[in-house]
mmCIF file of C-alpha atoms in Angstrom:
data_model
loop_
_atom_site.group_PDB
_atom_site.id
_atom_site.type_symbol
_atom_site.label_atom_id
_atom_site.label_comp_id
_atom_site.label_asym_id
_atom_site.label_seq_id
_atom_site.Cartn_x
_atom_site.Cartn_y
_atom_site.Cartn_z
ATOM 1 C CA MET A 786 0.000 0.000 0.000
ATOM 2 C CA ILE A 787 1.283 3.455 -0.870
ATOM 3 C CA VAL A 788 0.723 5.991 1.907
ATOM 4 C CA GLY A 789 1.082 9.653 1.030
ATOM 5 C CA ILE A 790 1.214 12.162 3.849
ATOM 6 C CA THR A 791 0.728 15.820 2.923
ATOM 7 C CA GLY A 792 0.933 19.011 4.950
ATOM 8 C CA ALA A 793 -2.722 19.333 5.869
ATOM 9 C CA SER A 794 -3.573 19.285 9.544
ATOM 10 C CA GLY A 795 -4.281 15.798 10.810
ATOM 11 C CA ILE A 796 -0.930 14.100 10.284
ATOM 12 C CA VAL A 797 -1.981 11.606 12.957
ATOM 13 C CA TYR A 798 -4.196 9.938 10.312
ATOM 14 C CA GLY A 799 -1.208 9.103 8.122
ATOM 15 C CA ILE A 800 0.817 7.927 11.086
ATOM 16 C CA ARG A 801 -2.023 5.720 12.313
ATOM 17 C CA CYS A 802 -2.489 4.298 8.796
ATOM 18 C CA LEU A 803 1.165 3.253 8.766
ATOM 19 C CA GLU A 804 0.959 1.763 12.259
ATOM 20 C CA THR A 805 -2.230 -0.161 11.532
ATOM 21 C CA LEU A 806 -1.099 -1.427 8.134
ATOM 22 C CA GLY A 807 2.135 -2.595 9.758
ATOM 23 C CA GLU A 808 0.168 -4.460 12.434
ATOM 24 C CA LEU A 809 -1.871 -6.107 9.667
ATOM 25 C CA GLY A 810 1.310 -7.201 7.871
ATOM 26 C CA VAL A 811 0.686 -4.987 4.845
ATOM 27 C CA GLU A 812 3.797 -3.705 3.056
ATOM 28 C CA THR A 813 3.779 0.100 3.002
ATOM 29 C CA HIS A 814 5.515 2.616 0.761
ATOM 30 C CA LEU A 815 5.623 6.059 2.352
ATOM 31 C CA VAL A 816 5.917 9.383 0.562
ATOM 32 C CA MET A 817 5.848 12.517 2.738
ATOM 33 C CA SER A 818 5.667 16.053 1.431
ATOM 34 C CA ARG A 819 8.033 18.645 2.838
ATOM 35 C CA THR A 820 5.050 20.448 4.328
ATOM 36 C CA ALA A 821 4.030 17.212 6.073
ATOM 37 C CA GLU A 822 7.398 17.237 7.804
ATOM 38 C CA VAL A 823 6.683 20.775 9.051
ATOM 39 C CA THR A 824 3.170 19.807 10.159
ATOM 40 C CA LEU A 825 4.592 16.802 12.011
ATOM 41 C CA ALA A 826 6.666 19.140 14.196
ATOM 42 C CA HIS A 827 3.618 21.316 14.956
ATOM 43 C CA GLU A 828 1.157 18.512 15.709
ATOM 44 C CA THR A 829 3.250 15.799 17.381
ATOM 45 C CA ASP A 830 6.430 15.174 19.336
ATOM 46 C CA LEU A 831 7.576 12.632 16.733
ATOM 47 C CA LYS A 832 10.574 13.102 14.490
ATOM 48 C CA VAL A 833 10.453 12.479 10.741
ATOM 49 C CA ALA A 834 12.762 9.470 11.163
ATOM 50 C CA GLN A 835 10.271 7.886 13.585
ATOM 51 C CA VAL A 836 7.437 8.189 11.072
ATOM 52 C CA LYS A 837 9.603 6.860 8.254
ATOM 53 C CA ALA A 838 10.561 3.882 10.429
ATOM 54 C CA LEU A 839 6.888 2.825 10.441
ATOM 55 C CA ALA A 840 6.974 2.150 6.681
ATOM 56 C CA SER A 841 8.353 -0.849 4.834
ATOM 57 C CA ALA A 842 9.936 1.527 2.293
ATOM 58 C CA VAL A 843 10.300 5.290 2.063
ATOM 59 C CA HIS A 844 10.474 7.299 -1.161
ATOM 60 C CA ARG A 845 11.509 10.922 -1.599
ATOM 61 C CA ILE A 846 8.767 13.299 -2.721
ATOM 62 C CA ASP A 847 10.925 14.424 -5.675
ATOM 63 C CA ASP A 848 11.909 10.900 -6.823
ATOM 64 C CA LEU A 849 9.687 10.497 -9.865
ATOM 65 C CA ALA A 850 11.691 7.407 -10.859
ATOM 66 C CA ALA A 851 10.697 5.556 -7.663
ATOM 67 C CA ALA A 852 8.715 2.326 -7.949
ATOM 68 C CA PRO A 853 5.304 3.867 -7.003
ATOM 69 C CA SER A 854 5.509 6.061 -10.115
ATOM 70 C CA SER A 855 5.069 3.033 -12.371
ATOM 71 C CA GLY A 856 1.921 1.104 -13.166
ATOM 72 C CA SER A 857 3.996 -2.080 -13.246
ATOM 73 C CA PHE A 858 4.624 -1.705 -9.494
ATOM 74 C CA PRO A 859 2.121 -4.074 -7.843
ATOM 75 C CA VAL A 860 0.285 -2.484 -4.913
ATOM 76 C CA LEU A 861 -3.122 -2.834 -3.314
ATOM 77 C CA GLY A 862 -3.766 0.884 -3.754
ATOM 78 C CA MET A 863 -2.987 4.248 -2.202
ATOM 79 C CA ILE A 864 -4.129 6.310 0.760
ATOM 80 C CA VAL A 865 -3.336 10.006 1.117
ATOM 81 C CA ALA A 866 -3.776 10.852 4.777
ATOM 82 C CA PRO A 867 -4.190 13.664 5.370
ATOM 83 C CA CYS A 868 -4.795 14.995 1.881
ATOM 84 C CA SER A 869 -4.371 18.734 1.443
ATOM 85 C CA MET A 870 -6.648 20.576 -0.940
ATOM 86 C CA ARG A 871 -3.585 21.445 -3.019
ATOM 87 C CA THR A 872 -2.763 17.761 -3.464
ATOM 88 C CA LEU A 873 -6.403 16.921 -4.174
ATOM 89 C CA ALA A 874 -6.589 19.690 -6.790
ATOM 90 C CA GLU A 875 -3.365 18.520 -8.451
ATOM 91 C CA ILE A 876 -4.709 14.946 -8.626
ATOM 92 C CA ALA A 877 -7.984 16.256 -10.074
ATOM 93 C CA ALA A 878 -6.073 18.188 -12.740
ATOM 94 C CA GLY A 879 -3.839 15.223 -13.616
ATOM 95 C CA LEU A 880 -0.722 17.059 -12.486
ATOM 96 C CA ALA A 881 2.059 14.720 -11.457
ATOM 97 C CA GLY A 882 4.847 17.038 -10.348
ATOM 98 C CA ASN A 883 5.837 15.067 -7.251
ATOM 99 C CA LEU A 884 5.751 11.429 -6.206
ATOM 100 C CA ILE A 885 2.495 11.698 -4.244
ATOM 101 C CA THR A 886 0.550 13.130 -7.179
ATOM 102 C CA ARG A 887 2.339 10.869 -9.691
ATOM 103 C CA ALA A 888 1.589 7.752 -7.627
ATOM 104 C CA ALA A 889 -2.037 8.879 -7.280
ATOM 105 C CA ASP A 890 -2.258 9.406 -11.036
ATOM 106 C CA VAL A 891 -0.814 5.928 -11.661
ATOM 107 C CA THR A 892 -3.202 4.437 -9.087
ATOM 108 C CA LEU A 893 -6.142 5.935 -10.981
ATOM 109 C CA LYS A 894 -4.929 4.899 -14.430
ATOM 110 C CA GLU A 895 -4.373 1.336 -13.226
ATOM 111 C CA ARG A 896 -7.919 1.333 -11.762
ATOM 112 C CA ARG A 897 -6.621 0.680 -8.273
ATOM 113 C CA ARG A 898 -8.257 2.075 -5.145
ATOM 114 C CA LEU A 899 -7.224 5.635 -4.251
ATOM 115 C CA VAL A 900 -8.569 7.056 -0.995
ATOM 116 C CA LEU A 901 -8.054 10.712 -0.138
ATOM 117 C CA MET A 902 -8.593 11.737 3.486
ATOM 118 C CA ALA A 903 -9.277 15.355 2.565
ATOM 119 C CA ARG A 904 -8.712 17.813 5.377
ATOM 120 C CA GLU A 905 -10.173 21.300 5.017
ATOM 121 C CA THR A 906 -13.104 23.276 6.315
ATOM 122 C CA PRO A 907 -15.013 25.238 5.310
ATOM 123 C CA LEU A 908 -14.995 24.293 1.650
ATOM 124 C CA HIS A 909 -15.307 26.668 -1.276
ATOM 125 C CA LEU A 910 -16.713 25.703 -4.659
ATOM 126 C CA GLY A 911 -13.257 24.973 -6.091
ATOM 127 C CA HIS A 912 -12.660 22.370 -3.367
ATOM 128 C CA ILE A 913 -16.040 20.779 -4.018
ATOM 129 C CA ARG A 914 -15.440 20.688 -7.780
ATOM 130 C CA ALA A 915 -12.008 19.104 -7.293
ATOM 131 C CA MET A 916 -13.586 16.470 -5.029
ATOM 132 C CA ALA A 917 -16.230 15.778 -7.658
ATOM 133 C CA THR A 918 -13.544 15.476 -10.342
ATOM 134 C CA VAL A 919 -11.386 12.997 -8.415
ATOM 135 C CA THR A 920 -14.525 10.999 -7.626
ATOM 136 C CA GLU A 921 -15.412 10.902 -11.321
ATOM 137 C CA LEU A 922 -11.852 9.699 -12.011
ATOM 138 C CA GLY A 923 -12.340 6.806 -9.598
ATOM 139 C CA ALA A 924 -10.924 8.062 -6.299
ATOM 140 C CA ILE A 925 -12.792 7.976 -3.019
ATOM 141 C CA VAL A 926 -12.864 11.168 -0.953
ATOM 142 C CA ALA A 927 -13.080 10.121 2.693
ATOM 143 C CA PRO A 928 -12.768 13.087 5.029
ATOM 144 C CA PRO A 929 -11.928 11.944 8.556
ATOM 145 C CA VAL A 930 -15.312 12.719 10.082
ATOM 146 C CA PRO A 931 -15.873 11.348 13.587
ATOM 147 C CA ALA A 932 -18.639 8.815 14.139
ATOM 148 C CA PHE A 933 -20.238 9.675 17.445
ATOM 149 C CA TYR A 934 -22.471 6.582 17.458
ATOM 150 C CA SER A 935 -19.326 4.699 18.455
ATOM 151 C CA ARG A 936 -19.148 6.873 21.584
ATOM 152 C CA PRO A 937 -15.419 7.484 21.374
ATOM 153 C CA ALA A 938 -13.761 7.892 24.752
ATOM 154 C CA SER A 939 -10.615 9.515 23.359
ATOM 155 C CA LEU A 940 -9.117 11.284 20.378
ATOM 156 C CA GLU A 941 -7.222 8.055 19.643
ATOM 157 C CA GLU A 942 -10.503 6.133 19.312
ATOM 158 C CA MET A 943 -11.819 8.784 16.907
ATOM 159 C CA VAL A 944 -8.672 8.534 14.779
ATOM 160 C CA ASP A 945 -8.761 4.724 14.869
ATOM 161 C CA HIS A 946 -12.366 4.726 13.699
ATOM 162 C CA SER A 947 -11.644 7.007 10.723
ATOM 163 C CA VAL A 948 -8.525 5.050 9.752
ATOM 164 C CA GLY A 949 -10.378 1.760 10.203
ATOM 165 C CA ARG A 950 -13.172 2.909 7.905
ATOM 166 C CA VAL A 951 -10.607 3.854 5.238
ATOM 167 C CA LEU A 952 -8.929 0.465 5.532
ATOM 168 C CA ASP A 953 -12.380 -1.149 5.205
ATOM 169 C CA LEU A 954 -12.411 0.279 1.667
ATOM 170 C CA PHE A 955 -9.475 -2.026 0.868
ATOM 171 C CA GLY A 956 -11.051 -5.049 2.541
ATOM 172 C CA LEU A 957 -8.735 -4.708 5.550
ATOM 173 C CA ASP A 958 -10.250 -5.018 9.019
ATOM 174 C CA SER A 959 -8.251 -3.063 11.585
ATOM 175 C CA GLY A 960 -10.263 -4.516 14.440
ATOM 176 C CA ARG A 961 -10.702 -1.000 15.786
ATOM 177 C CA VAL A 962 -13.991 0.046 14.202
ATOM 178 C CA ARG A 963 -17.063 -0.074 16.356
ATOM 179 C CA ARG A 964 -19.718 -0.964 13.815
ATOM 180 C CA TRP A 965 -23.194 0.505 13.739
ATOM 181 C CA GLY A 966 -25.405 -1.662 15.900
ATOM 182 C CA ASP A 967 -22.511 -3.153 17.877
ATOM 183 C CA THR A 968 -23.491 -3.193 21.527
ATOM 184 C CA ASP A 969 -20.081 -4.268 22.847
ATOM 185 C CA ARG A 970 -17.805 -1.501 23.988
#
């Protein structure tokens, strides 16, 4: 699985994706934007090296010759978590100027699952149109919206639920999603 982490707020979603995929035994290929590295310092106490250590392989954002830039590279799909509106707009426009947007473009052309955990609010019409465009291209826009029916007791449970729902889209059960109708806590 390719995991792109951009500079939008909510870097914990990308980190938790890597942790959970690792626990599930899924090989991960991480690409972090430079802005994601800045956001990491603002939102967590983790260092970039600690996040990179969670991935099976790490690719530089500017390495357009890396394996994820080719359709012949076999992967389950790609998650961009969090996905900035800039990245979403570039994917919508078919721009592939860095490895995150190139890998997303390849994921779409190969008809593989691409899930974008878009992080922005409020939205203007340009954001909404870009979301519609990527959806028409085959991506899934999955903003990390908390599910209060699960009665989360912590921020970690809210993050786990959102990440678990994204992994559900790939047929991967994180074991951390409290399903609608579940009575067990």
